[in-house]
GROMACS .gro file of N, CA and C in nm:
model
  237
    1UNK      N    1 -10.628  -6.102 -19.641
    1UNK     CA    2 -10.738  -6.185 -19.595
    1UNK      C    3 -10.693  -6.330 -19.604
    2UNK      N    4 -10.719  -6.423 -19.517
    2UNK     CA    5 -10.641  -6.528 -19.502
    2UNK      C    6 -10.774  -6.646 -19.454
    3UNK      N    7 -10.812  -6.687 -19.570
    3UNK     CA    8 -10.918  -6.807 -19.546
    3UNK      C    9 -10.886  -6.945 -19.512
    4UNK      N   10 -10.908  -7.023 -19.434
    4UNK     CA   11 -10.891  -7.169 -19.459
    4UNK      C   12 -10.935  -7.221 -19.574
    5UNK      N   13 -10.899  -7.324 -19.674
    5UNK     CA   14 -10.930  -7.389 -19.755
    5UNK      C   15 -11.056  -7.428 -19.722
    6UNK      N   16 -11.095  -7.470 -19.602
    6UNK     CA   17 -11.180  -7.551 -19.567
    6UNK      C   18 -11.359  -7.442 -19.584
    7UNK      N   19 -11.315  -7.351 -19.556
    7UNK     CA   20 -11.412  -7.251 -19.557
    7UNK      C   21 -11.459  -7.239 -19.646
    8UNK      N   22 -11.374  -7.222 -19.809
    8UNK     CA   23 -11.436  -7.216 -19.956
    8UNK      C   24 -11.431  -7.332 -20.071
    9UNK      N   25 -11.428  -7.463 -19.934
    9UNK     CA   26 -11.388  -7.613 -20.037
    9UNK      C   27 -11.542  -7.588 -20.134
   10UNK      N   28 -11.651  -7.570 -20.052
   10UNK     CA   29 -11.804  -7.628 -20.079
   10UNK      C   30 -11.866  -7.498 -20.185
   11UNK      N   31 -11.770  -7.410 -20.228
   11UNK     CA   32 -11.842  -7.263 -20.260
   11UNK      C   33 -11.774  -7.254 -20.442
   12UNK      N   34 -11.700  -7.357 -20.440
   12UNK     CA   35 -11.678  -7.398 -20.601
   12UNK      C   36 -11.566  -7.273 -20.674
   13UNK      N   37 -11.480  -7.223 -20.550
   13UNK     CA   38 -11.402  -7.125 -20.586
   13UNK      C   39 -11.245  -7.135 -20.588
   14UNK      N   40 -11.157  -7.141 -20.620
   14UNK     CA   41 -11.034  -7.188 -20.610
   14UNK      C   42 -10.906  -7.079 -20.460
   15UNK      N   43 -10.997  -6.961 -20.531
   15UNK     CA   44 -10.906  -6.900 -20.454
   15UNK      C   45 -11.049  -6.785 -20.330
   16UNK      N   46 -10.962  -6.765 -20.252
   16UNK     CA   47 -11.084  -6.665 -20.187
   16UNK      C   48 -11.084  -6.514 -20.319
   17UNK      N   49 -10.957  -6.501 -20.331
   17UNK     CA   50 -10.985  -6.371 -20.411
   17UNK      C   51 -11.073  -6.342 -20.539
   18UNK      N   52 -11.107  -6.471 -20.567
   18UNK     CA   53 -11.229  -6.414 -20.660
   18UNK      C   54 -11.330  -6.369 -20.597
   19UNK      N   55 -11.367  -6.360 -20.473
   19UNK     CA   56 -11.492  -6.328 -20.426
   19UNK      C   57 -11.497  -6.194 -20.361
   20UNK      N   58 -11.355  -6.117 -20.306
   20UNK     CA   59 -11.301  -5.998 -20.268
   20UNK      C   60 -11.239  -5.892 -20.341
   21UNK      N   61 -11.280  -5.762 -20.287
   21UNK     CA   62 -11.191  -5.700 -20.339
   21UNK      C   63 -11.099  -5.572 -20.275
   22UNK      N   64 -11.008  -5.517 -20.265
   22UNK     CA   65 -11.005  -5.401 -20.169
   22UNK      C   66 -11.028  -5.293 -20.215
   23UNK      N   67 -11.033  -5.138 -20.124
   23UNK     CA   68 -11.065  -5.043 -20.141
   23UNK      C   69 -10.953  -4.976 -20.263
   24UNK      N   70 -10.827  -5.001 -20.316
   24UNK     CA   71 -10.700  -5.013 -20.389
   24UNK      C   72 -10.764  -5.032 -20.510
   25UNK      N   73 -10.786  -5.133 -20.521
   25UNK     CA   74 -10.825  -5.224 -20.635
   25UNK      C   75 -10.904  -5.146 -20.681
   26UNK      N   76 -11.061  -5.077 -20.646
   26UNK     CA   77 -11.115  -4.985 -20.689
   26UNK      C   78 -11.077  -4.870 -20.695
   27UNK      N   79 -11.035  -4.810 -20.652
   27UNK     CA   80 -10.947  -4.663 -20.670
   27UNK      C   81 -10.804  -4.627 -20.609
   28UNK      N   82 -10.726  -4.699 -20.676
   28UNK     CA   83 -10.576  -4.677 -20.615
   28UNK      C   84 -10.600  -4.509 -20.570
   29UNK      N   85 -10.632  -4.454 -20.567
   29UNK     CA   86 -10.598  -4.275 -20.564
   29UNK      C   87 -10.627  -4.209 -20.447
   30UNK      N   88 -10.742  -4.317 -20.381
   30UNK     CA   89 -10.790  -4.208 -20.280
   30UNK      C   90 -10.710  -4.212 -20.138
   31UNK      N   91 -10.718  -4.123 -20.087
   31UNK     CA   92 -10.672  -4.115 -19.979
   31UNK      C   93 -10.753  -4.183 -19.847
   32UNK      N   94 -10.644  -4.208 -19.684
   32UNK     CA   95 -10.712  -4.244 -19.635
   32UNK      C   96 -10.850  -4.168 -19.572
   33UNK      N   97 -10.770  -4.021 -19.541
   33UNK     CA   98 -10.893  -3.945 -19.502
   33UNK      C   99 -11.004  -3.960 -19.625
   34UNK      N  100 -11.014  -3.944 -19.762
   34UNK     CA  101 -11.105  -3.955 -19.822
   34UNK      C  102 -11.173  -4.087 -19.875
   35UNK      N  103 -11.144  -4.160 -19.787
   35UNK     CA  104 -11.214  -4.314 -19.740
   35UNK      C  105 -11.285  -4.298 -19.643
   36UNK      N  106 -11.228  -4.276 -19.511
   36UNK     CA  107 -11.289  -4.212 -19.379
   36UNK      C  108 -11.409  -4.132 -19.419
   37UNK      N  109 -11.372  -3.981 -19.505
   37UNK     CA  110 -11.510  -3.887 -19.525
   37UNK      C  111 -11.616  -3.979 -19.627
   38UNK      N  112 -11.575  -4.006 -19.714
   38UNK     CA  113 -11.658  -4.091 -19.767
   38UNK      C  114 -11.783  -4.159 -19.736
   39UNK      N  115 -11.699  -4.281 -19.600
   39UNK     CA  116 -11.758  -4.370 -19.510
   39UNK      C  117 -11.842  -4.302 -19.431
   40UNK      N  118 -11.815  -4.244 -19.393
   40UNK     CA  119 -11.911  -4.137 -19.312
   40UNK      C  120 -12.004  -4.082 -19.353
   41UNK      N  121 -12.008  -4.037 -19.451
   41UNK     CA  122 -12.113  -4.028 -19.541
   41UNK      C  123 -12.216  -4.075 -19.563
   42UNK      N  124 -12.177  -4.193 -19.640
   42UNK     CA  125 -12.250  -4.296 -19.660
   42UNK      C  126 -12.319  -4.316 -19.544
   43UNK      N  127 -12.260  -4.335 -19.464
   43UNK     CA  128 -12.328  -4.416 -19.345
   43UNK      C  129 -12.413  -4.323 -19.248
   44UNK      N  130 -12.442  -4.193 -19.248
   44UNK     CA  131 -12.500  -4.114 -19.217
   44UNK      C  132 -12.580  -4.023 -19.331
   45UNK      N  133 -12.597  -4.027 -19.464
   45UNK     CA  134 -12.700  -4.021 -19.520
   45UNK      C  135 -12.811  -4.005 -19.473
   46UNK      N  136 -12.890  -3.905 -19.486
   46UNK     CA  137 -13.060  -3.887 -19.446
   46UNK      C  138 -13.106  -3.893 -19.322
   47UNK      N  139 -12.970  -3.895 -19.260
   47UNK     CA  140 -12.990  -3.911 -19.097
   47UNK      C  141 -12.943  -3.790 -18.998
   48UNK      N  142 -12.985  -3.774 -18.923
   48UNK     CA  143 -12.933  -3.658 -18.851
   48UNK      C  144 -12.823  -3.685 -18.735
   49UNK      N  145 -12.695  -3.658 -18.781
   49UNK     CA  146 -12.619  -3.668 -18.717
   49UNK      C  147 -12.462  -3.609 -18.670
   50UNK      N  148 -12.380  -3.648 -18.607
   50UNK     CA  149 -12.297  -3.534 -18.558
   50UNK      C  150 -12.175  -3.609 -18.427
   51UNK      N  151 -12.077  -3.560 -18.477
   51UNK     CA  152 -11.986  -3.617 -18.347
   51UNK      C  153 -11.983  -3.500 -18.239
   52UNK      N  154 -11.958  -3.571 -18.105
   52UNK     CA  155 -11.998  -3.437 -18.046
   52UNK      C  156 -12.000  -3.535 -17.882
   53UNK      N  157 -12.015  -3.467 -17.765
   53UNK     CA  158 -11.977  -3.570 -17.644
   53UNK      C  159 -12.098  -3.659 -17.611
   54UNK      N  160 -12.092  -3.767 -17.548
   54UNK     CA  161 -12.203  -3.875 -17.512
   54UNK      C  162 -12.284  -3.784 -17.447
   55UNK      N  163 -12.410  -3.783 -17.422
   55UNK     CA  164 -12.514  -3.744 -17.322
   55UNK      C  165 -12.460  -3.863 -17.203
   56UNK      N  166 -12.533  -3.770 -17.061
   56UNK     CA  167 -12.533  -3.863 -16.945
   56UNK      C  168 -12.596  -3.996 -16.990
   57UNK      N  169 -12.724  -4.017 -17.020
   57UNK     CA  170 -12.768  -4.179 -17.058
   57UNK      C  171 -12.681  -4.235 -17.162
   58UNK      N  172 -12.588  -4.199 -17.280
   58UNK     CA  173 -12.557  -4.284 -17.318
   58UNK      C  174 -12.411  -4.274 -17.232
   59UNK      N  175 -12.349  -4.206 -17.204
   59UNK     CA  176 -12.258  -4.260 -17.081
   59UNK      C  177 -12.275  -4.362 -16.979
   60UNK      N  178 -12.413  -4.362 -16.955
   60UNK     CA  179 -12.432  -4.454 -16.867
   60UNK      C  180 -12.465  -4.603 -16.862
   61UNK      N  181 -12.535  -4.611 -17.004
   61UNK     CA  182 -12.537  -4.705 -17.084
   61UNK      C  183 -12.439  -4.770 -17.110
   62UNK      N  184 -12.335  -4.719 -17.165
   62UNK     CA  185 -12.211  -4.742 -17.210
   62UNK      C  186 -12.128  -4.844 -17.069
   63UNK      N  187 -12.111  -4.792 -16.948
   63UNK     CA  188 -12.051  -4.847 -16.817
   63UNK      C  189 -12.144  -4.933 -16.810
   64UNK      N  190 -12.285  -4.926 -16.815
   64UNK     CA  191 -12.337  -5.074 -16.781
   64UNK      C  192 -12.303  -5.206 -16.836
   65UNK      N  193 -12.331  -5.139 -16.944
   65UNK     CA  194 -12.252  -5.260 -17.064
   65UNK      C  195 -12.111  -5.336 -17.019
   66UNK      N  196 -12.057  -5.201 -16.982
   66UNK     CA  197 -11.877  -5.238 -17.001
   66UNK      C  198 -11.855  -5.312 -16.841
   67UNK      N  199 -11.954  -5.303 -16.793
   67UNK     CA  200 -11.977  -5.362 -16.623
   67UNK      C  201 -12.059  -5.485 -16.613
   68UNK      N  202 -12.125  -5.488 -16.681
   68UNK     CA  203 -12.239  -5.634 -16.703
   68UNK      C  204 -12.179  -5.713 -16.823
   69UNK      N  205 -12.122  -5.686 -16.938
   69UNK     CA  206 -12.134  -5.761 -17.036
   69UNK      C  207 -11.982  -5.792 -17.084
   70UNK      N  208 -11.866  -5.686 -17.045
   70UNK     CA  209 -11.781  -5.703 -17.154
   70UNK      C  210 -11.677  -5.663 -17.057
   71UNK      N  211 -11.671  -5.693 -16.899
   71UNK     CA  212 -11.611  -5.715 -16.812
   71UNK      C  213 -11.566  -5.871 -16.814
   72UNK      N  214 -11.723  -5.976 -16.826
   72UNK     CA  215 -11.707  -6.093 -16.778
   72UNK      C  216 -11.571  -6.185 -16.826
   73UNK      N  217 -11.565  -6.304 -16.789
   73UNK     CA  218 -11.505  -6.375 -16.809
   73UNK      C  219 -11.541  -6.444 -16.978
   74UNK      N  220 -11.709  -6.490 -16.943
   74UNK     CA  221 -11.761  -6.538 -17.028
   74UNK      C  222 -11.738  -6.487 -17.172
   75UNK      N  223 -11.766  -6.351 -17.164
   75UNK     CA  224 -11.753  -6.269 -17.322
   75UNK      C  225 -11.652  -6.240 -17.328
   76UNK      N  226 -11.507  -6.209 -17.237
   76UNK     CA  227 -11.394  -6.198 -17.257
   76UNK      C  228 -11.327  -6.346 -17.332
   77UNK      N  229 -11.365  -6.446 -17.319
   77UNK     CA  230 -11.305  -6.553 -17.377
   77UNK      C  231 -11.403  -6.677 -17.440
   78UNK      N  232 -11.457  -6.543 -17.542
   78UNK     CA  233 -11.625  -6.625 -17.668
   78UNK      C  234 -11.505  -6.752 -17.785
   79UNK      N  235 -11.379  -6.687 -17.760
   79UNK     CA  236 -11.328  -6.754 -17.950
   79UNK      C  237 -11.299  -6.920 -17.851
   0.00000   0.00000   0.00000
């Protein structure tokens, strides 16, 4: 992770790494797949869900987007 100075002059911290940490640092052991299952997990909790192919609407959804929004010029060159 690579901060500008300038980013954490005002936040009274010397280094960014006191404020981070990685997935290592907490458990050197795990694997990547058992980061992945993990994550997934978590993040689907109490929810009903499932990988599995797009339905027609969200296929179609999907091309609109990728045709209206993230074709352009404009959102191709936000930085």
């Amino acid at each position: 992770l690579k901060v500008p100075k300038e980013k954490i002059s005002d936040k009274f911290i010397s280094d960014v790494k006191q404020r981070v940490t990685s997935v290592t640092d907490i458990n050197p052991a795990i694997s990547e797949q058992q980061l992945k299952d993990a994550l997934i997990a978590a993040f689907t909790e109490g929810k009903e869900s499932g990988f599995g192919k797009p339905s027609d609407k969200e296929m179609a959804e999907a091309e609109k987007l990728a045709r209206e929004r993230y074709s352009s010029e404009e959102w191709n060159n936000l930085r």
